[in-house]
Amino acid sequence: MRTLLIILASLIVGAGGALYADRQPDIHWQIDRVFDRFSLPSSDVDLESGGVEAATLANYSLEPCFFRDPSHADEPPGWMQRPALNAAASERTSDRPFPDIEAFPGLVKIEQVLSAGGTQRHHCAATRISEHWFLTANHCVRMRGPTSQVIDMIIIAPAHDVMQPDTVIVPIEGAVCHSAWYSDTGKFDDDLALVYVEDTAPLSEVEIARTDLGDMPLPIGAGDTAYFAGWGKNGQNRFLQGGPLVVRNVGETFIMVDNGGRFAPCVGDSGGPLYVPTSNGPQVVGVLSSVTVDACPPFDRAFYMRVKSFDVWMRRAMSICEQGGRFVCLRPEGEI
């Protein structure tokens, strides 16, 4: 009888420990990354380039979609720091009050540099989900508009005004996109990407966000309140803006929000997180994929990729594409 009680107690403690670990994002990622790394045989690594074999990436719907030009490290380009503001820019103010930046853990801005001088850019947002990885939308990496190439990609540390001269800017070393996303049709299914930052020391104050887990998803449904934030058109691609949203529909891979014409996400907020309040603080359940009206105002519906449905894909991407402390999911030689 005593032996039976000891066994039962051990099982209860073990189950409790497993439940605790599964509810702690940092532990969850680390455990999965340990096992995932053992699942990547050395035969799947290209010995000549040090990168992962294309067939292995394809098996897991992983598509390398950005890698940084090494010459930028040798001679940092001008866009790695903000210039001094002129008089007109200094006097510019936000149209709305700033939200509490502490209410959006992990939130950062992404800028995609599209011209050699750095004047042409795309604006997005992202969420820090591990030490080196940031979650964003696929189209924030692969959609280039009229330009033929992406010159560089950078992450901007969160601030109410990200155009100030002391703004913290770090380079993105590489990115991996979900290969099932179709940019030519505008189809928003699988609109997810992960970007990799090698030197995260300047981002030490950016918290790693808690995300919805695929095996233990948060209950979320129509009528629930969620929150968004970003530096898009609402804030002139400069000022942090955000607020509450009403969830209208929840699907397997998406969450639709609609504030009935009131303040909502706009162009430039893409890739940003959708937060829901929990007893442990804000938790990320979605990644902004699209808005139905670009004018802002008027405001209309917005669609978010549902994070929990891509939990396995994200873990797999991080465990495969980061080896030995560096980004290894490089493009095939012919695409460089």
Short mmCIF file of C-alpha atoms in Angstrom, two decimals:
data_model
loop_
_atom_site.label_atom_id
_atom_site.label_comp_id
_atom_site.label_asym_id
_atom_site.label_seq_id
_atom_site.Cartn_x
_atom_site.Cartn_y
_atom_site.Cartn_z
CA MET A 1 0.00 0.00 0.00
CA ARG A 2 2.80 2.39 0.90
CA THR A 3 4.51 1.67 -2.42
CA LEU A 4 1.27 2.38 -4.28
CA LEU A 5 0.86 5.73 -2.51
CA ILE A 6 4.43 6.70 -3.38
CA ILE A 7 3.84 5.84 -7.03
CA LEU A 8 0.61 7.86 -7.12
CA ALA A 9 2.29 10.84 -5.46
CA SER A 10 5.12 10.71 -7.98
CA LEU A 11 2.67 10.66 -10.87
CA ILE A 12 0.79 13.67 -9.48
CA VAL A 13 3.98 15.66 -8.94
CA GLY A 14 5.22 14.72 -12.39
CA ALA A 15 1.98 15.74 -14.03
CA GLY A 16 1.98 19.01 -12.11
CA GLY A 17 5.53 19.72 -13.20
CA ALA A 18 4.67 18.98 -16.81
CA LEU A 19 1.65 21.27 -16.63
CA TYR A 20 3.75 24.05 -15.11
CA ALA A 21 6.41 23.66 -17.79
CA ASP A 22 3.82 23.67 -20.55
CA ARG A 23 2.36 26.92 -19.24
CA GLN A 24 5.76 28.64 -19.03
CA PRO A 25 6.74 29.81 -22.54
CA ASP A 26 10.47 30.02 -21.85
CA ILE A 27 10.61 26.47 -20.48
CA HIS A 28 8.30 25.22 -23.22
CA TRP A 29 10.52 26.58 -25.99
CA GLN A 30 13.71 25.29 -24.43
CA ILE A 31 12.41 21.76 -23.90
CA ASP A 32 11.06 21.52 -27.43
CA ARG A 33 14.22 22.98 -28.93
CA VAL A 34 16.33 20.33 -27.18
CA PHE A 35 14.29 17.49 -28.66
CA ASP A 36 13.88 19.16 -32.04
CA ARG A 37 17.62 19.56 -32.45
CA PHE A 38 18.12 15.86 -31.97
CA SER A 39 15.59 15.35 -34.78
CA LEU A 40 17.77 17.16 -37.34
CA PRO A 41 20.30 14.60 -38.66
CA SER A 42 23.71 15.81 -39.79
CA SER A 43 22.85 14.49 -43.25
CA ASP A 44 20.32 17.33 -43.53
CA VAL A 45 23.07 19.95 -43.24
CA ASP A 46 24.96 21.10 -46.34
CA LEU A 47 28.56 20.60 -45.28
CA GLU A 48 29.88 23.09 -47.84
CA SER A 49 27.62 26.01 -46.93
CA GLY A 50 26.82 25.08 -43.34
CA GLY A 51 23.14 25.63 -44.12
CA VAL A 52 20.18 23.27 -43.98
CA GLU A 53 19.34 21.16 -47.02
CA ALA A 54 16.51 22.57 -49.14
CA ALA A 55 14.62 19.27 -49.00
CA THR A 56 14.59 19.37 -45.20
CA LEU A 57 13.21 22.90 -45.20
CA ALA A 58 10.52 21.97 -47.72
CA ASN A 59 9.45 19.02 -45.58
CA TYR A 60 8.55 21.41 -42.78
CA SER A 61 7.05 24.22 -44.92
CA LEU A 62 10.07 26.43 -44.25
CA GLU A 63 11.25 28.88 -46.89
CA PRO A 64 14.32 31.08 -46.35
CA CYS A 65 13.09 34.55 -47.30
CA PHE A 66 15.80 36.98 -46.19
CA PHE A 67 19.47 36.98 -45.31
CA ARG A 68 21.52 40.08 -44.61
CA ASP A 69 24.24 41.31 -46.94
CA PRO A 70 27.52 40.65 -45.04
CA SER A 71 28.95 43.94 -46.31
CA HIS A 72 26.50 45.82 -44.06
CA ALA A 73 28.36 44.46 -41.03
CA ASP A 74 31.71 45.65 -42.36
CA GLU A 75 30.42 49.13 -43.09
CA PRO A 76 27.17 49.93 -41.22
CA PRO A 77 24.75 51.79 -43.51
CA GLY A 78 23.22 55.13 -42.60
CA TRP A 79 19.84 53.63 -41.75
CA MET A 80 21.34 51.94 -38.67
CA GLN A 81 20.84 55.19 -36.78
CA ARG A 82 18.21 57.93 -36.84
CA PRO A 83 19.27 61.34 -38.14
CA ALA A 84 18.59 64.48 -36.14
CA LEU A 85 15.04 65.74 -36.61
CA ASN A 86 14.50 68.99 -38.46
CA ALA A 87 12.31 71.71 -36.96
CA ALA A 88 9.11 70.57 -38.67
CA ALA A 89 9.59 66.94 -37.67
CA SER A 90 10.41 67.92 -34.09
CA GLU A 91 7.11 69.75 -33.77
CA ARG A 92 5.04 66.88 -35.13
CA THR A 93 2.85 65.16 -32.54
CA SER A 94 0.69 62.09 -32.28
CA ASP A 95 -2.97 62.41 -33.19
CA ARG A 96 -3.99 60.31 -30.18
CA PRO A 97 -2.67 59.74 -26.66
CA PHE A 98 0.09 57.15 -26.39
CA PRO A 99 -0.94 53.75 -25.03
CA ASP A 100 0.97 52.22 -22.14
CA ILE A 101 3.98 50.61 -23.81
CA GLU A 102 4.35 48.16 -20.91
CA ALA A 103 0.98 46.65 -21.84
CA PHE A 104 2.44 45.18 -25.04
CA PRO A 105 5.30 42.82 -24.07
CA GLY A 106 7.61 41.81 -26.89
CA LEU A 107 6.32 44.40 -29.36
CA VAL A 108 8.89 45.88 -31.78
CA LYS A 109 8.83 47.68 -35.11
CA ILE A 110 10.22 46.23 -38.35
CA GLU A 111 11.44 48.37 -41.22
CA GLN A 112 12.23 46.87 -44.60
CA VAL A 113 14.75 49.07 -46.44
CA LEU A 114 13.95 49.09 -50.17
CA SER A 115 16.37 51.65 -51.61
CA ALA A 116 20.13 52.13 -51.45
CA GLY A 117 19.70 55.49 -49.76
CA GLY A 118 17.30 54.07 -47.19
CA THR A 119 14.49 56.50 -47.99
CA GLN A 120 12.03 53.92 -49.33
CA ARG A 121 10.73 51.53 -46.69
CA HIS A 122 7.95 49.19 -45.71
CA HIS A 123 6.71 49.35 -42.13
CA CYS A 124 5.52 46.44 -39.99
CA ALA A 125 5.59 45.16 -36.43
CA ALA A 126 6.73 41.95 -34.76
CA THR A 127 6.78 40.17 -31.42
CA ARG A 128 9.77 38.78 -29.58
CA ILE A 129 9.02 35.14 -28.77
CA SER A 130 12.49 33.88 -27.79
CA GLU A 131 16.00 35.18 -27.21
CA HIS A 132 16.79 35.60 -30.92
CA TRP A 133 13.46 35.12 -32.75
CA PHE A 134 10.69 37.57 -33.59
CA LEU A 135 7.31 36.60 -35.02
CA THR A 136 5.80 38.69 -37.83
CA ALA A 137 3.71 38.38 -40.99
CA ASN A 138 5.03 36.62 -44.08
CA HIS A 139 4.16 39.58 -46.28
CA CYS A 140 6.27 41.86 -44.07
CA VAL A 141 9.31 39.96 -45.37
CA ARG A 142 8.37 38.81 -48.87
CA MET A 143 6.06 41.53 -50.22
CA ARG A 144 8.21 44.12 -51.95
CA GLY A 145 5.77 46.26 -53.91
CA PRO A 146 7.34 47.92 -56.96
CA THR A 147 10.93 47.28 -55.86
CA SER A 148 13.11 44.47 -57.16
CA GLN A 149 14.95 43.67 -53.96
CA VAL A 150 15.12 44.19 -50.23
CA ILE A 151 18.29 46.06 -49.28
CA ASP A 152 18.09 45.40 -45.56
CA MET A 153 15.73 44.66 -42.67
CA ILE A 154 15.98 46.18 -39.21
CA ILE A 155 14.22 45.96 -35.87
CA ILE A 156 13.38 49.11 -33.93
CA ALA A 157 13.14 48.86 -30.15
CA PRO A 158 9.78 49.98 -28.75
CA ALA A 159 9.32 53.65 -27.93
CA HIS A 160 6.48 56.14 -28.10
CA ASP A 161 8.36 57.97 -30.87
CA VAL A 162 10.68 55.75 -32.92
CA MET A 163 12.16 58.62 -34.95
CA GLN A 164 14.18 60.12 -32.11
CA PRO A 165 17.99 60.17 -32.55
CA ASP A 166 18.47 57.80 -29.60
CA THR A 167 16.20 55.12 -31.10
CA VAL A 168 17.68 51.62 -30.73
CA ILE A 169 18.10 49.86 -34.10
CA VAL A 170 19.41 46.33 -34.64
CA PRO A 171 19.87 44.35 -37.87
CA ILE A 172 17.92 41.27 -38.83
CA GLU A 173 20.33 38.53 -39.89
CA GLY A 174 17.83 36.28 -41.60
CA ALA A 175 14.22 35.22 -41.90
CA VAL A 176 12.28 32.06 -42.59
CA CYS A 177 8.74 32.20 -44.01
CA HIS A 178 5.88 29.72 -44.16
CA SER A 179 6.18 28.27 -47.65
CA ALA A 180 2.42 27.81 -48.10
CA TRP A 181 1.68 31.54 -48.25
CA TYR A 182 0.75 32.83 -51.72
CA SER A 183 1.83 36.43 -52.24
CA ASP A 184 0.56 36.54 -55.84
CA THR A 185 -3.04 35.92 -54.79
CA GLY A 186 -3.01 37.89 -51.56
CA LYS A 187 -4.22 34.78 -49.75
CA PHE A 188 -3.63 35.41 -46.07
CA ASP A 189 -3.57 31.79 -44.88
CA ASP A 190 -0.14 30.89 -43.47
CA ASP A 191 0.90 34.57 -43.44
CA LEU A 192 3.64 34.01 -40.87
CA ALA A 193 7.40 34.50 -40.75
CA LEU A 194 10.16 34.41 -38.15
CA VAL A 195 13.07 36.84 -38.23
CA TYR A 196 16.39 36.17 -36.50
CA VAL A 197 18.47 38.73 -34.61
CA GLU A 198 21.98 37.61 -33.71
CA ASP A 199 23.06 40.40 -31.37
CA THR A 200 20.18 40.93 -28.96
CA ALA A 201 22.12 42.88 -26.32
CA PRO A 202 20.61 46.24 -27.42
CA LEU A 203 17.14 44.69 -26.99
CA SER A 204 17.67 43.54 -23.41
CA GLU A 205 14.66 45.55 -22.23
CA VAL A 206 12.31 43.94 -24.76
CA GLU A 207 10.43 41.23 -22.93
CA ILE A 208 9.88 37.79 -24.46
CA ALA A 209 6.12 37.58 -24.96
CA ARG A 210 3.92 34.72 -23.83
CA THR A 211 2.21 33.09 -26.80
CA ASP A 212 -0.84 30.88 -27.18
CA LEU A 213 0.27 27.25 -27.27
CA GLY A 214 -1.12 24.74 -29.74
CA ASP A 215 -1.58 21.94 -27.21
CA MET A 216 -3.14 24.14 -24.51
CA PRO A 217 -4.78 27.05 -26.38
CA LEU A 218 -6.45 29.93 -24.63
CA PRO A 219 -10.22 29.94 -24.85
CA ILE A 220 -11.16 32.87 -27.07
CA GLY A 221 -14.43 33.56 -28.81
CA ALA A 222 -16.73 36.12 -30.40
CA GLY A 223 -17.37 39.11 -28.17
CA ASP A 224 -14.07 38.87 -26.31
CA THR A 225 -11.86 41.92 -25.92
CA ALA A 226 -8.34 41.91 -27.33
CA TYR A 227 -5.68 44.59 -27.78
CA PHE A 228 -3.38 45.75 -30.57
CA ALA A 229 -0.54 48.23 -30.99
CA GLY A 230 1.92 49.33 -33.65
CA TRP A 231 3.61 52.18 -35.47
CA GLY A 232 1.61 52.10 -38.70
CA LYS A 233 -0.37 54.68 -40.61
CA ASN A 234 -2.39 55.52 -37.48
CA GLY A 235 0.81 56.92 -35.99
CA GLN A 236 2.45 58.27 -39.17
CA ASN A 237 4.80 55.23 -39.10
CA ARG A 238 6.42 56.95 -36.14
CA PHE A 239 4.20 57.19 -33.06
CA LEU A 240 2.99 54.18 -31.07
CA GLN A 241 -0.77 53.73 -31.29
CA GLY A 242 -3.04 50.99 -30.03
CA GLY A 243 -6.21 50.10 -28.21
CA PRO A 244 -8.93 47.53 -27.58
CA LEU A 245 -10.58 45.42 -30.27
CA VAL A 246 -13.68 43.22 -30.32
CA VAL A 247 -13.26 39.64 -31.52
CA ARG A 248 -16.01 38.81 -34.01
CA ASN A 249 -15.02 35.41 -35.39
CA VAL A 250 -12.47 32.74 -34.49
CA GLY A 251 -11.44 30.11 -37.02
CA GLU A 252 -8.87 27.37 -36.94
CA THR A 253 -6.13 29.55 -38.45
CA PHE A 254 -7.46 33.11 -38.12
CA ILE A 255 -9.10 35.58 -35.76
CA MET A 256 -11.27 38.37 -37.15
CA VAL A 257 -11.74 41.59 -35.20
CA ASP A 258 -14.15 44.42 -35.98
CA ASN A 259 -14.61 47.54 -33.88
CA GLY A 260 -17.68 48.71 -35.74
CA GLY A 261 -15.89 51.64 -37.36
CA ARG A 262 -14.00 52.72 -34.25
CA PHE A 263 -10.20 52.97 -33.97
CA ALA A 264 -8.52 49.78 -35.23
CA PRO A 265 -5.32 48.51 -36.93
CA CYS A 266 -4.18 50.06 -40.20
CA VAL A 267 -1.52 49.70 -42.89
CA GLY A 268 1.91 49.47 -41.29
CA ASP A 269 0.63 47.55 -38.26
CA SER A 270 0.95 44.24 -40.14
CA GLY A 271 2.86 41.53 -38.34
CA GLY A 272 1.94 43.01 -34.99
CA PRO A 273 0.53 40.96 -32.13
CA LEU A 274 -3.03 40.55 -30.94
CA TYR A 275 -3.06 40.35 -27.14
CA VAL A 276 -5.66 38.96 -24.78
CA PRO A 277 -5.59 39.59 -21.03
CA THR A 278 -4.90 36.61 -18.74
CA SER A 279 -4.19 36.17 -15.05
CA ASN A 280 -0.48 36.02 -15.96
CA GLY A 281 -0.54 39.18 -18.07
CA PRO A 282 -1.05 39.84 -21.78
CA GLN A 283 -0.68 36.82 -24.05
CA VAL A 284 -0.25 36.83 -27.84
CA VAL A 285 -2.94 34.94 -29.76
CA GLY A 286 -2.62 36.45 -33.23
CA VAL A 287 -0.40 38.11 -35.85
CA LEU A 288 -1.93 40.85 -38.00
CA SER A 289 -2.24 39.73 -41.61
CA SER A 290 -4.61 42.17 -43.29
CA VAL A 291 -7.05 45.02 -42.90
CA THR A 292 -10.01 45.53 -45.21
CA VAL A 293 -9.73 49.33 -45.50
CA ASP A 294 -6.43 51.14 -46.10
CA ALA A 295 -7.63 54.71 -45.53
CA CYS A 296 -7.89 54.58 -41.72
CA PRO A 297 -10.31 56.19 -41.10
CA PRO A 298 -12.72 54.72 -41.87
CA PHE A 299 -11.78 51.63 -39.87
CA ASP A 300 -13.05 48.17 -40.71
CA ARG A 301 -12.29 44.50 -40.07
CA ALA A 302 -8.80 43.12 -39.46
CA PHE A 303 -7.63 39.53 -39.80
CA TYR A 304 -5.01 37.92 -37.57
CA MET A 305 -3.25 34.60 -38.02
CA ARG A 306 -4.08 32.44 -35.01
CA VAL A 307 -0.78 31.67 -33.28
CA LYS A 308 -1.80 28.41 -31.62
CA SER A 309 -2.42 26.79 -35.01
CA PHE A 310 1.19 27.43 -36.05
CA ASP A 311 2.82 26.52 -32.75
CA VAL A 312 4.55 23.41 -34.13
CA TRP A 313 5.69 25.24 -37.28
CA MET A 314 7.26 28.02 -35.19
CA ARG A 315 9.07 25.63 -32.87
CA ARG A 316 10.34 23.59 -35.79
CA ALA A 317 11.54 26.69 -37.65
CA MET A 318 13.49 27.98 -34.65
CA SER A 319 15.07 24.63 -33.83
CA ILE A 320 16.14 23.96 -37.43
CA CYS A 321 17.18 27.44 -38.53
CA GLU A 322 19.28 28.30 -35.48
CA GLN A 323 22.32 26.06 -35.06
CA GLY A 324 25.39 26.90 -33.03
CA GLY A 325 24.13 30.39 -32.24
CA ARG A 326 23.67 31.47 -35.84
CA PHE A 327 21.01 31.56 -38.56
CA VAL A 328 21.58 28.65 -40.96
CA CYS A 329 18.51 28.65 -43.21
CA LEU A 330 20.12 30.36 -46.18
CA ARG A 331 18.75 30.69 -49.69
CA PRO A 332 19.98 28.32 -52.38
CA GLU A 333 23.16 29.63 -54.02
CA GLY A 334 21.36 30.46 -57.26
CA GLU A 335 18.95 32.83 -55.50
CA ILE A 336 21.56 35.01 -53.80
#
